[in-house]
Amino acid sequence: MDLAANSTLPARYYYEPEIYAKEETRIFQRNWFCVGRGSDVPNAGDYIVRRVGGESVVVLRGEDGAVRAFFNVCPHRGNRLCPNEQGHLKGRSVICGYHGWTFALDGRLVGTPKMASTEGFDRNAHGMRGMAVHEWQGFVFVNMDEKPAPFTPNLGNIGSRLHAYNMGHLVAAHRKSYDAKANWKLVVENFTECFHCPSVHPELCDIIPGFRSGIIQQENPGGAVYVEGGNSMTFTARTNRPLISTIEKEDEGCFRSTTVYPNLLLVMVPDHVESYTLWPRGPKETTIVFEWLFEPETIARADFDCSDTVAFADTVNRQDWTICEQVQEGVQSRAYQSGFYSAQEHLPRKFNQWVLEQLG
Ligand code: FES
Ligand SMILES: [Fe+2]
């Protein structure tokens, strides 16, 4: 194996502010970036505000039911239009809190106090500046590029089984947010290999014994296999919850995962789906929002309880963030310039190649 062709990214890619600034403009602003679920803004006038590539973005649902995204900036003198993280827009309009410019939910400028006498002022030219939005499997993605590339997630062969989980229909029964003192790429790289599973995740290897070999199966449509009778991410691998109603025989007892670059990681199991949305906060910090998604019919059951899978995933997640934080410290050492991937780490290598392509 050619060692040079299998080297990791240089260490500085994990801590230098200049590299991170380049990632903000070339990766987070130019690619389709997951900002949440459509169900985060269920009704017309509902909005969320998210930070993407150093920009504040308002995602809202319009009168016509469509989800739109805008830069959170007033075209008059630059005030933040929506200062809160989420809410409902009263009167179904966005009203700037500085001088009262008012925008319809589709971004059109509809009210401009005292501008009537300003010569040459054309309301139509001063709406909220929008960006491209794409909804996929219930997730909302935004893209700030003027000419965004088509949304084509690179899912490998696993794409052929995604329909089994009917993700657009699922809703979050539980959400947990983690702050990891680690570069976002370390989190992605860690998610895309299982070489670390035997040493970092003993509980995970107990329920999916194949992970003891360190082989991730992330691009294998067959996925990884639970212990006999296993169907969920719990300490016993078992659950009393109904399985997702659309899964088929070949999905039972199966663990699948996939990565939608740059910031959505998915785990699909027979009774639910788990999503990680990564929020890079700087070169050395990442917030990870983790959601447990179930069919609404399952959540509505009187006996619904997901505390077993919340406890299990929380254990595995904390193991991962701890190791990512240790790596973050290590790669900043003067003793480390870059490392090497083994054959089992082909997906982190693929991700690194993607990162380098994006950064040009
Ligand atoms: S800055 Fe928004 S109305 Fe003046
Ligand atoms: Fe892990």
PDB file of C-alpha atoms in Angstrom, residues 47-50 56-60 68-73 81-82 89 94 128 131:
ATOM      1  CA  TYR A  47     -38.919  30.156  11.709  1.00  0.00           C
ATOM      2  CA  ILE A  48     -35.551  28.970  12.956  1.00  0.00           C
ATOM      3  CA  VAL A  49     -32.273  30.881  12.819  1.00  0.00           C
ATOM      4  CA  ARG A  50     -29.061  28.929  12.232  1.00  0.00           C
ATOM      5  CA  SER A  56     -26.870  33.881  10.189  1.00  0.00           C
ATOM      6  CA  VAL A  57     -29.649  32.206   8.183  1.00  0.00           C
ATOM      7  CA  VAL A  58     -33.419  32.444   8.713  1.00  0.00           C
ATOM      8  CA  VAL A  59     -35.343  29.364   7.619  1.00  0.00           C
ATOM      9  CA  LEU A  60     -39.097  29.888   7.552  1.00  0.00           C
ATOM     10  CA  ARG A  68     -37.447  29.261   2.321  1.00  0.00           C
ATOM     11  CA  ALA A  69     -34.134  30.511   3.622  1.00  0.00           C
ATOM     12  CA  PHE A  70     -32.768  34.046   3.792  1.00  0.00           C
ATOM     13  CA  PHE A  71     -29.701  35.828   5.050  1.00  0.00           C
ATOM     14  CA  ASN A  72     -30.711  37.215   8.430  1.00  0.00           C
ATOM     15  CA  VAL A  73     -29.888  40.775   7.408  1.00  0.00           C
ATOM     16  CA  LEU A  81     -33.995  40.638  11.155  1.00  0.00           C
ATOM     17  CA  CYS A  82     -34.725  37.732  13.508  1.00  0.00           C
ATOM     18  CA  LEU A  89     -43.714  35.582  12.976  1.00  0.00           C
ATOM     19  CA  VAL A  94     -40.826  39.787   9.064  1.00  0.00           C
ATOM     20  CA  MET A 128     -34.619  39.894   1.895  1.00  0.00           C
ATOM     21  CA  MET A 131     -30.645  31.320  -0.817  1.00  0.00           C
TER      22      MET A 131
END
